[in-house]
XYZ file of C-alpha atoms in Angstrom:
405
model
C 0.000 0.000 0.000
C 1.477 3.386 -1.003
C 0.715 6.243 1.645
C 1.682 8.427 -0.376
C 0.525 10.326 -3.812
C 3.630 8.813 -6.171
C 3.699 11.962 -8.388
C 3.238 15.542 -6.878
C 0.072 15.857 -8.579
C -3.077 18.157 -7.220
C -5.622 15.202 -7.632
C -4.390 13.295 -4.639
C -4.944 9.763 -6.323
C -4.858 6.709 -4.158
C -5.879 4.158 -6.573
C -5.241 1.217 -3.943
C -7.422 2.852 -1.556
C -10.882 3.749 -2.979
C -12.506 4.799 0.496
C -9.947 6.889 1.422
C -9.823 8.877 -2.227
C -13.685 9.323 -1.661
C -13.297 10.854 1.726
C -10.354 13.514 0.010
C -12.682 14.027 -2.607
C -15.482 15.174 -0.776
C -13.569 17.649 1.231
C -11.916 19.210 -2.110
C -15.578 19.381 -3.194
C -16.297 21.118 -0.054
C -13.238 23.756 -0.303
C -14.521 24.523 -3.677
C -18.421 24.998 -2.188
C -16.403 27.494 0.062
C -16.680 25.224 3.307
C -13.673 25.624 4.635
C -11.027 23.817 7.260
C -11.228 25.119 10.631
C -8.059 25.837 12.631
C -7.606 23.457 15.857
C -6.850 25.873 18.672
C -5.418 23.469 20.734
C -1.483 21.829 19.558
C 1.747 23.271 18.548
C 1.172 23.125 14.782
C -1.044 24.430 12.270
C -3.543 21.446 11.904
C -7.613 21.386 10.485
C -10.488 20.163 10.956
C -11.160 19.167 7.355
C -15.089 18.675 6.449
C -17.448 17.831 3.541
C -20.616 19.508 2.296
C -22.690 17.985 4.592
C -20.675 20.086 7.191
C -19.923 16.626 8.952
C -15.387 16.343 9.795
C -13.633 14.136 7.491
C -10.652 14.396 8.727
C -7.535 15.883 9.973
C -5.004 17.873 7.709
C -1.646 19.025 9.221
C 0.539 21.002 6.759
C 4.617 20.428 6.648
C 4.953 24.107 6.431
C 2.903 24.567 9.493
C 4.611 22.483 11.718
C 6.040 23.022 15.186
C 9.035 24.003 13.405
C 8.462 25.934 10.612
C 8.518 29.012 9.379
C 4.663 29.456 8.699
C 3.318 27.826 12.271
C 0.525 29.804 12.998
C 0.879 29.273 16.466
C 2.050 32.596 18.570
C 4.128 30.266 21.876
C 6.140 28.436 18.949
C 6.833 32.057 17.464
C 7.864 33.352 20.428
C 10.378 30.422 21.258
C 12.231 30.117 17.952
C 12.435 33.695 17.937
C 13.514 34.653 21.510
C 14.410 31.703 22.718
C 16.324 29.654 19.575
C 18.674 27.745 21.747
C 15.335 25.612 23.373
C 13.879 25.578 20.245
C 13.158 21.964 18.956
C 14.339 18.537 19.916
C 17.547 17.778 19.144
C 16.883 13.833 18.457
C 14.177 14.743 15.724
C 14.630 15.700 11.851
C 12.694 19.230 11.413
C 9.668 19.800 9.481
C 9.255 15.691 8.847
C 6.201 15.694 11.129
C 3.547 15.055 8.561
C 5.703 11.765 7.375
C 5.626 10.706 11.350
C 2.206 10.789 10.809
C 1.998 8.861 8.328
C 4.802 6.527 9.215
C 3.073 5.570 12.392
C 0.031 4.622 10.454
C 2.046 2.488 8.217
C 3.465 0.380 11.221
C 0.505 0.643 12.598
C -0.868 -1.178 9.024
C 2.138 -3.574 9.287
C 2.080 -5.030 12.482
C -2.113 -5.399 12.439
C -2.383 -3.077 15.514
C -5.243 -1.140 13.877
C -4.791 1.443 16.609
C -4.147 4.610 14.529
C -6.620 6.111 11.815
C -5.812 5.987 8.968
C -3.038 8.801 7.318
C -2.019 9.553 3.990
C 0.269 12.583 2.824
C -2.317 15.103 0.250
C -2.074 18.392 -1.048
C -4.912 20.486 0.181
C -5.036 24.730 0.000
C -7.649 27.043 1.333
C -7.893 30.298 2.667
C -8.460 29.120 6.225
C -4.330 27.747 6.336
C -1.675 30.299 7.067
C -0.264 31.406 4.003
C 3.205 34.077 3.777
C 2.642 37.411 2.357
C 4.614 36.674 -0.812
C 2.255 33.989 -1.799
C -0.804 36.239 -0.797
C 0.607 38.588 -3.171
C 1.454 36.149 -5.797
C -2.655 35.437 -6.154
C -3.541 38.802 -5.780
C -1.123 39.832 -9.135
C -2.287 36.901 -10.969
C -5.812 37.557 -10.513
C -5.292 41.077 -11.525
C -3.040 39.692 -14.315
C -6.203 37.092 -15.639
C -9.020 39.351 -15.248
C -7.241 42.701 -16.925
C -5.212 40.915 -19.942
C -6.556 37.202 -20.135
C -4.466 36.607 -22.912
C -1.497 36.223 -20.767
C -3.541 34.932 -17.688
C -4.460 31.886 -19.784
C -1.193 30.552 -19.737
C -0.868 30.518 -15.816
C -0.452 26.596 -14.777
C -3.522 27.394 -12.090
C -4.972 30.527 -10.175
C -5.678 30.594 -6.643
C -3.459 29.826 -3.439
C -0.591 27.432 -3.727
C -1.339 23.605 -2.511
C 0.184 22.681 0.981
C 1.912 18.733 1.421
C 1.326 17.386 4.652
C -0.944 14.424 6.580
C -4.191 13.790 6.323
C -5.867 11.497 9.360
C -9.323 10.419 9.238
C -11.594 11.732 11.752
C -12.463 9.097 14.451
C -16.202 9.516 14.758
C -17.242 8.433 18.591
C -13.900 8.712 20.296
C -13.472 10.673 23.251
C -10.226 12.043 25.054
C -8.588 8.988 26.646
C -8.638 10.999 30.052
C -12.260 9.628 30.607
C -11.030 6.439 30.924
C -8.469 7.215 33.245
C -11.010 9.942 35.385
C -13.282 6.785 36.092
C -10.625 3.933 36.033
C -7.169 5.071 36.248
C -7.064 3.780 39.998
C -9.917 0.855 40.169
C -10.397 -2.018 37.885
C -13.290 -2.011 35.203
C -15.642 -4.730 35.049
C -13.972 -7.542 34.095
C -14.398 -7.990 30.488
C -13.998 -4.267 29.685
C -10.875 -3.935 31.773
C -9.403 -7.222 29.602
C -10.405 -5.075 26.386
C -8.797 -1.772 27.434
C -5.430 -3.738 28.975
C -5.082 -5.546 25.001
C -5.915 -2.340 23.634
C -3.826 -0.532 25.901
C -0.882 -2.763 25.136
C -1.352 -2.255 20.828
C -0.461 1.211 21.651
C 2.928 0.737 23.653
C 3.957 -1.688 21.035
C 3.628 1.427 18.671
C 4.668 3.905 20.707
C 7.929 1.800 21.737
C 8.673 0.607 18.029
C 8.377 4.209 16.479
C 10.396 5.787 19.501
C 6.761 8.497 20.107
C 8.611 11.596 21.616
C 5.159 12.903 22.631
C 2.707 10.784 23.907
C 0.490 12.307 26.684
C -2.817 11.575 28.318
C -4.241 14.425 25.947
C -3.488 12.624 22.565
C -4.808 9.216 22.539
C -8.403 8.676 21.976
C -10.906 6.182 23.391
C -14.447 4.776 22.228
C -17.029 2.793 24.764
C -19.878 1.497 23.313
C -22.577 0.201 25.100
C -21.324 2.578 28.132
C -22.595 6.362 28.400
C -20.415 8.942 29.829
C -22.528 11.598 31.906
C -22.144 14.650 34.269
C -23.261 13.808 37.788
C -26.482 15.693 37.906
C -28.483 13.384 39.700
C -27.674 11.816 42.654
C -29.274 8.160 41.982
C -27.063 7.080 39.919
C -23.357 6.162 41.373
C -22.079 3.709 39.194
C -18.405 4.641 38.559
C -18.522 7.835 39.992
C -15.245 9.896 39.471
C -15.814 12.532 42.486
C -13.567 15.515 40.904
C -15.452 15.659 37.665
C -18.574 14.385 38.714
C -18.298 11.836 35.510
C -20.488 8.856 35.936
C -19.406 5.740 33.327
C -23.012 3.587 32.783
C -23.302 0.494 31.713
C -26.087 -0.384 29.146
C -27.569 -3.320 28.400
C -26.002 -3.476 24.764
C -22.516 -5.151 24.623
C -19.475 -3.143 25.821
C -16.193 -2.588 23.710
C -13.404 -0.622 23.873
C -11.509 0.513 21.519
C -8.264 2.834 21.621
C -7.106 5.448 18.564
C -3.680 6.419 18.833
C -3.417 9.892 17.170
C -1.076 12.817 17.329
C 2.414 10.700 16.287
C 4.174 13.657 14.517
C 7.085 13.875 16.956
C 8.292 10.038 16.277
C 11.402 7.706 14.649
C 14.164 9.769 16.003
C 17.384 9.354 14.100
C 18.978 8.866 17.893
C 17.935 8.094 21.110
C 16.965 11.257 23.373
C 20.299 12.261 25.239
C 20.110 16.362 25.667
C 18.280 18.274 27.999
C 14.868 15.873 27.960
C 14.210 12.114 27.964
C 10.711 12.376 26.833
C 9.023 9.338 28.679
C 6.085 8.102 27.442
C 3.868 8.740 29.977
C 1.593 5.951 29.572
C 4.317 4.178 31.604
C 3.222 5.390 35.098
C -0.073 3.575 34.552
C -1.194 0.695 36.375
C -2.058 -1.024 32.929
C 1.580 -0.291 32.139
C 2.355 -2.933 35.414
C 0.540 -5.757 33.771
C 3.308 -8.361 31.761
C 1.950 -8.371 27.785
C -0.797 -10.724 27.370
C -0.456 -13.868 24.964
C -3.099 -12.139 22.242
C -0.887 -9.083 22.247
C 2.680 -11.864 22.074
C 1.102 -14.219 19.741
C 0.044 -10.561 17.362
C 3.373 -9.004 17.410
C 6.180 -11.456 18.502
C 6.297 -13.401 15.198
C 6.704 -10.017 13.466
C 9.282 -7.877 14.935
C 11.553 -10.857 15.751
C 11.834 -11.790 11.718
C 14.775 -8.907 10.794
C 13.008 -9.887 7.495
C 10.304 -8.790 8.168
C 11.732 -5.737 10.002
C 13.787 -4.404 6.992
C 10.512 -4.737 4.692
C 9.003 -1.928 7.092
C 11.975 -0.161 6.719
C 12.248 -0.430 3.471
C 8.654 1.191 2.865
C 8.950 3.795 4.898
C 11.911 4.508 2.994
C 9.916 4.936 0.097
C 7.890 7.426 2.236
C 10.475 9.208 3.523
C 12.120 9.604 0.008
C 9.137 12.249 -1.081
C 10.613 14.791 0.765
C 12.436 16.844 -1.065
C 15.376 17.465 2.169
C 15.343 13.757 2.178
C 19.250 12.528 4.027
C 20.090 8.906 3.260
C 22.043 9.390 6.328
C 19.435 10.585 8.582
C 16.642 8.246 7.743
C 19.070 5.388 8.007
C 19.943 6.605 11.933
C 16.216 6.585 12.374
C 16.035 2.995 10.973
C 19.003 2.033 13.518
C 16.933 3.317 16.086
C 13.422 1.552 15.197
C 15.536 -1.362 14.582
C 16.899 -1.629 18.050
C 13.307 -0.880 19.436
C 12.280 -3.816 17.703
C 15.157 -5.892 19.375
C 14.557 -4.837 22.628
C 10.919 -5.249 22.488
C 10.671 -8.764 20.826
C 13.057 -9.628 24.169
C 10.722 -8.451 26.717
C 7.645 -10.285 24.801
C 9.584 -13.376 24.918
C 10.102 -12.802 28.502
C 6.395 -11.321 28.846
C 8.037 -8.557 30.762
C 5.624 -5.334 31.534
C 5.308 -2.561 29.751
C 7.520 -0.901 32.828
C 9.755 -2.966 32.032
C 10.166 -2.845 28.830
C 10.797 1.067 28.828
C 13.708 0.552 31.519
C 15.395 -1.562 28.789
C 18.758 -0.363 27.933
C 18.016 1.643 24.466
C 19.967 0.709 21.523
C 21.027 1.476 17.617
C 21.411 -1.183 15.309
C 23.605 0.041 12.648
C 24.545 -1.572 9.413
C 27.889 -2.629 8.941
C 30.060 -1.870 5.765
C 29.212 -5.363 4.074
C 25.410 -5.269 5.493
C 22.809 -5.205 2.987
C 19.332 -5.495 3.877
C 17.735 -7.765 1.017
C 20.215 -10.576 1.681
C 18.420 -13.367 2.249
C 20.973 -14.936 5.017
C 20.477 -11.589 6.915
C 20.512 -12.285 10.876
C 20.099 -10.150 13.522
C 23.820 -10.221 14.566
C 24.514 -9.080 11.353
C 23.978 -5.636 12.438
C 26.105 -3.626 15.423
C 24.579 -2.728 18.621
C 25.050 0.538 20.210
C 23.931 1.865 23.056
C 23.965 5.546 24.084
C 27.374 7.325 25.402
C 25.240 9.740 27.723
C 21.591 10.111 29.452
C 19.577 13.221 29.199
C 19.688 15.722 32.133
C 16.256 15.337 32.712
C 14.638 12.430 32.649
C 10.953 12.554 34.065
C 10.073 15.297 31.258
């Protein structure tokens, strides 16, 4: 599956994936009825709430050129810090401006290994007047509209009028999911019934396999989402019912008679695959692994998923190998880089196939000694006698100052 458009065209075609081309479609359709995306207050980065005519959200689109780190982030706290404070600006164990391919390279892993955890994400090319556009290119459609509606004999030989198309990721909406906070408000600290508490802990598991495998620099309790059904979420406004009560929010979790399932959606995965192993100022935990679920050892479903996977280095260098082709779209594409970023997915996939053949915890699998596994001179990853041993281990010279943030 390609997740991205092959050619730089403006018709985003994604011939292998029919629903998602539909759901593109009908948001171009709604640009050009004038419905427009609408700017997510909350983040670091310039990211839309992309919808169709119907008004209903399609989806999520997050331009390169709006990211954390670039030039045109609309966001005034990330102007103020490259600006006054440039020497705290970034993170130092990330490539800049590559977090619309995170994106998109979590949801490919996410494909590979089966986890079905993160909605699906695609690279497009999307404009409106809603993004956040520089001055020159303002003025560039200004002059060519002048240009085309004074002497149309030279305006009919512009490629295209209006504002210029933005690359970045586009991540379907998840209709029905909720902040995963509300699971953690009513359950963080008390076990669920029993068959929803075995759902959330396999669930809960899917996403520290990503999170671990793709290195997540950022995951919070704020960017994961959660969906219940057959279970209502309600303010406490009546004092009858106390099932699940959390007392600070006054949330109330109710079981109805319909089945109950629980599923997790892992989104947000723009600050991932660093090309090293955090070891400046921040260790950027994942902060799932405080959790009691994190205290649990893996469960067989989540082993018998995952283990048969990530211990094949066959298997291993075919996900490498297509996120290559990914990664190769960008036009500041470094062979060096992504192949530092490989090393270090490549040792998360070591580490963790050890503590799933261990069934170690979650815990303990983040206390594992981080390592690179680097090619050597004569390595070549489509040899078919390729072994694990046939790459170097490394582990990291130094340890961040700080590592609880």
């Amino acid at each position: 599956m390609s997740y991205a458009s092959v050619h730089f065209t403006d018709s985003n075609r994604f011939p292998d994936d029919e629903e998602f081309e539909f759901a593109i479609r009908s948001v171009e359709k709604a640009i050009e009825s004038g419905i427009y995306p609408v700017r997510i207050g909350e983040g670091s980065s310039g990211a839309y709430l992309a919808m169709n005519c119907n008004h209903d959200i399609v989806g999520v689109f997050k331009p390169k050129n709006e990211e954390p780190y670039s030039a045109l982030n609309p966001k005034w706290a990330k102007w103020l810090q490259r600006n006054v404070c440039p020497c705290c600006f970034g993170r130092g164990c990330l490539p800049l401006n590559q977090g619309y391919l995170s994106e998109v390279g979590a949801s490919l892993v996410d494909n590979s290994l089966s986890l079905n955890i993160v909605p699906k994400t695609r690279v497009v090319r999307l404009a409106a007047p809603t993004f956040n556009y520089s001055k020159v290119d303002l003025a560039k459609l200004e002059a060519k509209e002048q240009i085309y509606q004074h002497c149309p004999h030279i305006g009919r030989y512009f490629n295209r009028l209006g504002l210029p198309f933005k690359l970045g990721s586009f991540q379907v909406f998840m209709e029905g999911y909720r902040n995963g906070t509300l699971w953690l408000e009513c359950f963080g600290d008390r076990l669920a019934p029993p068959g929803l508490e075995k759902m959330f802990q396999l669930q809960f598991e899917r996403m520290v396999v990503l999170d671990y495998i793709i290195r997540n620099t950022d995951r919070t309790h704020n960017n994961w989402l959660i969906k219940c059904s057959g279970i209502k979420a309600t303010l406490n406004e009546s004092e009858d019912i106390n099932n699940f009560m959390d007392t600070e929010t006054s949330l109330i979790i109710q079981l109805l008679p319909s089945a109950q399932t629980v599923k997790i959606a892992a989104i947000d995965n723009g600050l991932a695959f660093p090309f090293k192993h955090p070891d400046q100022w921040r260790a950027y935990p994942y902060h799932w692994a405080d959790l009691r679920f994190a205290h649990v050892p893996f469960s067989s479903e989540t082993i018998e998923l995952v283990l048969p996977k990530i211990s094949n280095i066959k298997f291993v260098n075919t996900m490498c190998e297509e996120l290559r082709k990914l990664y190769e779209i960008d036009l500041a594409f470094n062979d060096t880089t992504f192949e530092s970023q490989m090393a270090v997915l490549r040792g998360q996939c070591w580490n963790l196939s050890a503590a799933l053949k261990e069934r170690k915890t979650p815990a303990m699998l983040v206390a594992s000694t981080p390592i690179r596994l680097l090619k050597n001179g004569k390595t070549k990853d489509g040899e078919c006698n390729l072994t694990w041993s046939s790459y170097k281990r490394v582990t990291n010279s130094k340890e961040p100052l700080f590592r609880w943030c």
